[in-house]
């Protein structure tokens, strides 16, 4: 069996015109998907763009509205909450990993109303409930609550929603026939 040679990482040299290169890198990144200022700064650093040039380009992009962490955070929260059912805790962690400031994160997740969160949790449990059929109630509860916890829901809301769903399921199931 032939061994693969590991390629050594190539040294990244600063470009001849760092400002033009920085603008091109940022535009390319923003064309692919919305990015935060921190994500773009990271991309520029990987390409050996000097820090002062990166700051200059990022400031200009922010000034003209191409970089807007507040809009990014709000769109991210809506998208991930509606698409994946994520709750504020999980959404906050994702935004912080993308370099969004704490205050911006707090404002973005504050837009989610408790009724929205409860409804999303109910939808997640309803979707997962059939897969837990046949398990004893304690195990079923643990699995469903754990799923909601991974999505960032508070323990109180998770237990409440799971209790309601299991109570509704028990009412829908036909009683066992009497043994002769």
PDB file of C-alpha atoms in Angstrom:
ATOM      1  CA  UNK A   1       0.000   0.000   0.000  1.00  0.00           C
ATOM      2  CA  UNK A   2       1.492   3.299  -1.083  1.00  0.00           C
ATOM      3  CA  UNK A   3       1.828   5.968   1.523  1.00  0.00           C
ATOM      4  CA  UNK A   4       0.499   9.382   0.791  1.00  0.00           C
ATOM      5  CA  UNK A   5       2.809  12.264   1.271  1.00  0.00           C
ATOM      6  CA  UNK A   6       1.496  15.085   3.338  1.00  0.00           C
ATOM      7  CA  UNK A   7       1.818  18.383   1.628  1.00  0.00           C
ATOM      8  CA  UNK A   8       3.398  21.048   3.695  1.00  0.00           C
ATOM      9  CA  UNK A   9       1.273  24.166   3.919  1.00  0.00           C
ATOM     10  CA  UNK A  10       2.531  26.747   1.513  1.00  0.00           C
ATOM     11  CA  UNK A  11       3.680  30.012   2.953  1.00  0.00           C
ATOM     12  CA  UNK A  12       1.189  32.689   2.047  1.00  0.00           C
ATOM     13  CA  UNK A  13       2.910  35.796   0.777  1.00  0.00           C
ATOM     14  CA  UNK A  14       1.345  39.218   0.939  1.00  0.00           C
ATOM     15  CA  UNK A  15      -0.051  40.309  -2.442  1.00  0.00           C
ATOM     16  CA  UNK A  16       1.577  43.078  -4.474  1.00  0.00           C
ATOM     17  CA  UNK A  17      -1.483  45.336  -4.049  1.00  0.00           C
ATOM     18  CA  UNK A  18      -2.922  44.305  -0.676  1.00  0.00           C
ATOM     19  CA  UNK A  19      -5.878  46.723  -0.787  1.00  0.00           C
ATOM     20  CA  UNK A  20      -7.118  45.482  -4.166  1.00  0.00           C
ATOM     21  CA  UNK A  21      -6.583  41.890  -3.050  1.00  0.00           C
ATOM     22  CA  UNK A  22      -8.514  42.539   0.182  1.00  0.00           C
ATOM     23  CA  UNK A  23     -11.452  44.043  -1.727  1.00  0.00           C
ATOM     24  CA  UNK A  24     -11.471  41.061  -4.115  1.00  0.00           C
ATOM     25  CA  UNK A  25     -11.352  38.537  -1.260  1.00  0.00           C
ATOM     26  CA  UNK A  26     -14.197  40.263   0.593  1.00  0.00           C
ATOM     27  CA  UNK A  27     -16.351  40.551  -2.515  1.00  0.00           C
ATOM     28  CA  UNK A  28     -15.774  36.901  -3.382  1.00  0.00           C
ATOM     29  CA  UNK A  29     -16.669  35.807   0.152  1.00  0.00           C
ATOM     30  CA  UNK A  30     -19.786  37.980   0.208  1.00  0.00           C
ATOM     31  CA  UNK A  31     -20.874  36.635  -3.173  1.00  0.00           C
ATOM     32  CA  UNK A  32     -20.831  33.080  -1.827  1.00  0.00           C
ATOM     33  CA  UNK A  33     -22.866  33.816   1.309  1.00  0.00           C
ATOM     34  CA  UNK A  34     -23.470  36.590   3.854  1.00  0.00           C
ATOM     35  CA  UNK A  35     -20.524  36.938   6.203  1.00  0.00           C
ATOM     36  CA  UNK A  36     -19.788  38.760   9.428  1.00  0.00           C
ATOM     37  CA  UNK A  37     -17.014  41.295   9.738  1.00  0.00           C
ATOM     38  CA  UNK A  38     -15.049  38.827  11.891  1.00  0.00           C
ATOM     39  CA  UNK A  39     -15.352  36.079   9.256  1.00  0.00           C
ATOM     40  CA  UNK A  40     -14.074  38.428   6.560  1.00  0.00           C
ATOM     41  CA  UNK A  41     -11.213  39.608   8.785  1.00  0.00           C
ATOM     42  CA  UNK A  42     -10.261  35.966   9.311  1.00  0.00           C
ATOM     43  CA  UNK A  43     -10.295  35.305   5.547  1.00  0.00           C
ATOM     44  CA  UNK A  44      -8.082  38.342   4.960  1.00  0.00           C
ATOM     45  CA  UNK A  45      -5.641  37.243   7.655  1.00  0.00           C
ATOM     46  CA  UNK A  46      -5.365  33.783   6.041  1.00  0.00           C
ATOM     47  CA  UNK A  47      -4.374  35.476   2.781  1.00  0.00           C
ATOM     48  CA  UNK A  48      -1.669  37.532   4.534  1.00  0.00           C
ATOM     49  CA  UNK A  49      -3.401  40.865   4.067  1.00  0.00           C
ATOM     50  CA  UNK A  50      -1.784  43.360   6.469  1.00  0.00           C
ATOM     51  CA  UNK A  51      -4.014  44.169   9.428  1.00  0.00           C
ATOM     52  CA  UNK A  52      -4.199  47.912   8.742  1.00  0.00           C
ATOM     53  CA  UNK A  53      -5.237  47.288   5.118  1.00  0.00           C
ATOM     54  CA  UNK A  54      -7.823  44.731   6.227  1.00  0.00           C
ATOM     55  CA  UNK A  55      -9.260  47.228   8.716  1.00  0.00           C
ATOM     56  CA  UNK A  56      -9.420  49.932   6.066  1.00  0.00           C
ATOM     57  CA  UNK A  57     -11.268  47.692   3.568  1.00  0.00           C
ATOM     58  CA  UNK A  58     -13.607  46.229   6.207  1.00  0.00           C
ATOM     59  CA  UNK A  59     -14.474  49.708   7.470  1.00  0.00           C
ATOM     60  CA  UNK A  60     -15.277  50.877   3.942  1.00  0.00           C
ATOM     61  CA  UNK A  61     -17.429  47.791   3.258  1.00  0.00           C
ATOM     62  CA  UNK A  62     -19.274  48.408   6.543  1.00  0.00           C
ATOM     63  CA  UNK A  63     -19.746  52.086   5.680  1.00  0.00           C
ATOM     64  CA  UNK A  64     -21.376  51.296   2.322  1.00  0.00           C
ATOM     65  CA  UNK A  65     -23.538  48.535   3.825  1.00  0.00           C
ATOM     66  CA  UNK A  66     -21.883  45.451   2.343  1.00  0.00           C
ATOM     67  CA  UNK A  67     -21.052  44.243   5.856  1.00  0.00           C
ATOM     68  CA  UNK A  68     -23.842  44.503   8.418  1.00  0.00           C
ATOM     69  CA  UNK A  69     -23.486  42.230  11.429  1.00  0.00           C
ATOM     70  CA  UNK A  70     -26.861  43.323  12.848  1.00  0.00           C
ATOM     71  CA  UNK A  71     -28.729  42.382   9.658  1.00  0.00           C
ATOM     72  CA  UNK A  72     -26.701  39.163   9.410  1.00  0.00           C
ATOM     73  CA  UNK A  73     -27.611  38.202  12.996  1.00  0.00           C
ATOM     74  CA  UNK A  74     -31.309  38.929  12.542  1.00  0.00           C
ATOM     75  CA  UNK A  75     -31.480  36.975   9.280  1.00  0.00           C
ATOM     76  CA  UNK A  76     -29.482  34.113  10.820  1.00  0.00           C
ATOM     77  CA  UNK A  77     -31.804  33.886  13.819  1.00  0.00           C
ATOM     78  CA  UNK A  78     -34.946  33.865  11.652  1.00  0.00           C
ATOM     79  CA  UNK A  79     -33.531  31.342   9.207  1.00  0.00           C
ATOM     80  CA  UNK A  80     -32.127  28.892  11.749  1.00  0.00           C
ATOM     81  CA  UNK A  81     -35.145  29.179  14.042  1.00  0.00           C
ATOM     82  CA  UNK A  82     -37.651  28.621  11.240  1.00  0.00           C
ATOM     83  CA  UNK A  83     -35.569  26.005   9.410  1.00  0.00           C
ATOM     84  CA  UNK A  84     -33.996  24.013  12.234  1.00  0.00           C
ATOM     85  CA  UNK A  85     -36.157  25.008  15.188  1.00  0.00           C
ATOM     86  CA  UNK A  86     -33.183  26.333  17.138  1.00  0.00           C
ATOM     87  CA  UNK A  87     -33.791  28.252  20.361  1.00  0.00           C
ATOM     88  CA  UNK A  88     -31.944  31.358  21.609  1.00  0.00           C
ATOM     89  CA  UNK A  89     -29.173  29.507  23.447  1.00  0.00           C
ATOM     90  CA  UNK A  90     -28.117  27.514  20.371  1.00  0.00           C
ATOM     91  CA  UNK A  91     -28.556  30.516  18.077  1.00  0.00           C
ATOM     92  CA  UNK A  92     -26.426  32.684  20.363  1.00  0.00           C
ATOM     93  CA  UNK A  93     -23.632  30.127  20.361  1.00  0.00           C
ATOM     94  CA  UNK A  94     -23.671  29.911  16.559  1.00  0.00           C
ATOM     95  CA  UNK A  95     -23.559  33.688  16.156  1.00  0.00           C
ATOM     96  CA  UNK A  96     -20.728  34.052  18.654  1.00  0.00           C
ATOM     97  CA  UNK A  97     -18.721  31.411  16.748  1.00  0.00           C
ATOM     98  CA  UNK A  98     -19.148  33.623  13.680  1.00  0.00           C
ATOM     99  CA  UNK A  99     -17.732  36.605  15.531  1.00  0.00           C
ATOM    100  CA  UNK A 100     -20.916  38.577  16.160  1.00  0.00           C
ATOM    101  CA  UNK A 101     -20.699  40.916  19.161  1.00  0.00           C
ATOM    102  CA  UNK A 102     -22.562  39.916  22.318  1.00  0.00           C
ATOM    103  CA  UNK A 103     -24.884  42.939  22.266  1.00  0.00           C
ATOM    104  CA  UNK A 104     -25.842  42.227  18.648  1.00  0.00           C
ATOM    105  CA  UNK A 105     -26.491  38.581  19.523  1.00  0.00           C
ATOM    106  CA  UNK A 106     -28.724  39.552  22.451  1.00  0.00           C
ATOM    107  CA  UNK A 107     -30.747  41.927  20.275  1.00  0.00           C
ATOM    108  CA  UNK A 108     -31.179  39.362  17.496  1.00  0.00           C
ATOM    109  CA  UNK A 109     -32.409  36.537  19.730  1.00  0.00           C
ATOM    110  CA  UNK A 110     -34.628  38.907  21.708  1.00  0.00           C
ATOM    111  CA  UNK A 111     -36.853  39.112  18.626  1.00  0.00           C
ATOM    112  CA  UNK A 112     -38.017  35.531  19.238  1.00  0.00           C
ATOM    113  CA  UNK A 113     -41.210  35.529  21.274  1.00  0.00           C
ATOM    114  CA  UNK A 114     -41.960  32.858  23.905  1.00  0.00           C
ATOM    115  CA  UNK A 115     -45.035  31.728  21.951  1.00  0.00           C
ATOM    116  CA  UNK A 116     -42.870  31.198  18.849  1.00  0.00           C
ATOM    117  CA  UNK A 117     -40.390  29.148  20.859  1.00  0.00           C
ATOM    118  CA  UNK A 118     -43.099  26.988  22.423  1.00  0.00           C
ATOM    119  CA  UNK A 119     -44.717  26.390  19.027  1.00  0.00           C
ATOM    120  CA  UNK A 120     -41.382  25.450  17.450  1.00  0.00           C
ATOM    121  CA  UNK A 121     -40.648  23.071  20.342  1.00  0.00           C
ATOM    122  CA  UNK A 122     -44.072  21.449  19.908  1.00  0.00           C
ATOM    123  CA  UNK A 123     -43.448  20.987  16.185  1.00  0.00           C
ATOM    124  CA  UNK A 124     -40.055  19.374  16.853  1.00  0.00           C
ATOM    125  CA  UNK A 125     -41.530  17.003  19.430  1.00  0.00           C
ATOM    126  CA  UNK A 126     -44.486  16.126  17.180  1.00  0.00           C
ATOM    127  CA  UNK A 127     -42.082  15.269  14.372  1.00  0.00           C
ATOM    128  CA  UNK A 128     -39.905  13.100  16.643  1.00  0.00           C
ATOM    129  CA  UNK A 129     -42.688  11.504  18.709  1.00  0.00           C
ATOM    130  CA  UNK A 130     -43.498   8.612  16.325  1.00  0.00           C
ATOM    131  CA  UNK A 131     -39.870   7.456  16.405  1.00  0.00           C
ATOM    132  CA  UNK A 132     -40.119   6.974  20.169  1.00  0.00           C
ATOM    133  CA  UNK A 133     -43.331   4.936  20.096  1.00  0.00           C
ATOM    134  CA  UNK A 134     -43.013   1.712  22.038  1.00  0.00           C
ATOM    135  CA  UNK A 135     -40.438   3.052  24.492  1.00  0.00           C
ATOM    136  CA  UNK A 136     -41.277   3.301  28.151  1.00  0.00           C
ATOM    137  CA  UNK A 137     -42.492   6.804  29.115  1.00  0.00           C
ATOM    138  CA  UNK A 138     -39.379   7.729  31.113  1.00  0.00           C
ATOM    139  CA  UNK A 139     -37.034   6.845  28.256  1.00  0.00           C
ATOM    140  CA  UNK A 140     -39.281   8.557  25.756  1.00  0.00           C
ATOM    141  CA  UNK A 141     -39.306  11.700  27.894  1.00  0.00           C
ATOM    142  CA  UNK A 142     -35.505  11.685  28.252  1.00  0.00           C
ATOM    143  CA  UNK A 143     -34.973  11.343  24.495  1.00  0.00           C
ATOM    144  CA  UNK A 144     -37.409  14.089  23.585  1.00  0.00           C
ATOM    145  CA  UNK A 145     -36.153  16.501  26.252  1.00  0.00           C
ATOM    146  CA  UNK A 146     -32.537  15.813  25.212  1.00  0.00           C
ATOM    147  CA  UNK A 147     -33.411  16.576  21.589  1.00  0.00           C
ATOM    148  CA  UNK A 148     -34.899  19.916  22.630  1.00  0.00           C
ATOM    149  CA  UNK A 149     -31.900  20.648  24.865  1.00  0.00           C
ATOM    150  CA  UNK A 150     -29.540  20.117  21.919  1.00  0.00           C
ATOM    151  CA  UNK A 151     -31.602  22.656  20.003  1.00  0.00           C
ATOM    152  CA  UNK A 152     -31.112  25.173  22.820  1.00  0.00           C
ATOM    153  CA  UNK A 153     -34.476  25.041  24.605  1.00  0.00           C
ATOM    154  CA  UNK A 154     -34.669  25.642  28.338  1.00  0.00           C
ATOM    155  CA  UNK A 155     -35.283  22.582  30.518  1.00  0.00           C
ATOM    156  CA  UNK A 156     -38.572  24.025  31.806  1.00  0.00           C
ATOM    157  CA  UNK A 157     -40.032  24.562  28.352  1.00  0.00           C
ATOM    158  CA  UNK A 158     -38.689  21.227  27.112  1.00  0.00           C
ATOM    159  CA  UNK A 159     -40.299  19.237  29.940  1.00  0.00           C
ATOM    160  CA  UNK A 160     -43.574  21.131  29.615  1.00  0.00           C
ATOM    161  CA  UNK A 161     -43.844  20.523  25.857  1.00  0.00           C
ATOM    162  CA  UNK A 162     -42.862  16.844  26.153  1.00  0.00           C
ATOM    163  CA  UNK A 163     -45.338  16.268  29.014  1.00  0.00           C
ATOM    164  CA  UNK A 164     -48.132  17.825  26.935  1.00  0.00           C
ATOM    165  CA  UNK A 165     -47.221  15.773  23.865  1.00  0.00           C
ATOM    166  CA  UNK A 166     -47.049  12.512  25.787  1.00  0.00           C
ATOM    167  CA  UNK A 167     -50.364  13.258  27.518  1.00  0.00           C
ATOM    168  CA  UNK A 168     -51.990  13.928  24.125  1.00  0.00           C
ATOM    169  CA  UNK A 169     -50.489  10.720  22.739  1.00  0.00           C
ATOM    170  CA  UNK A 170     -51.822   8.677  25.666  1.00  0.00           C
ATOM    171  CA  UNK A 171     -55.328  10.026  24.993  1.00  0.00           C
ATOM    172  CA  UNK A 172     -55.085   9.139  21.297  1.00  0.00           C
ATOM    173  CA  UNK A 173     -53.992   5.539  21.868  1.00  0.00           C
ATOM    174  CA  UNK A 174     -56.729   2.967  22.128  1.00  0.00           C
ATOM    175  CA  UNK A 175     -56.962   1.145  25.460  1.00  0.00           C
ATOM    176  CA  UNK A 176     -55.580  -2.377  25.650  1.00  0.00           C
ATOM    177  CA  UNK A 177     -58.205  -5.082  25.091  1.00  0.00           C
ATOM    178  CA  UNK A 178     -59.151  -7.077  28.170  1.00  0.00           C
ATOM    179  CA  UNK A 179     -57.419 -10.408  28.474  1.00  0.00           C
ATOM    180  CA  UNK A 180     -59.862 -13.325  28.642  1.00  0.00           C
TER     181      UNK A 180
END
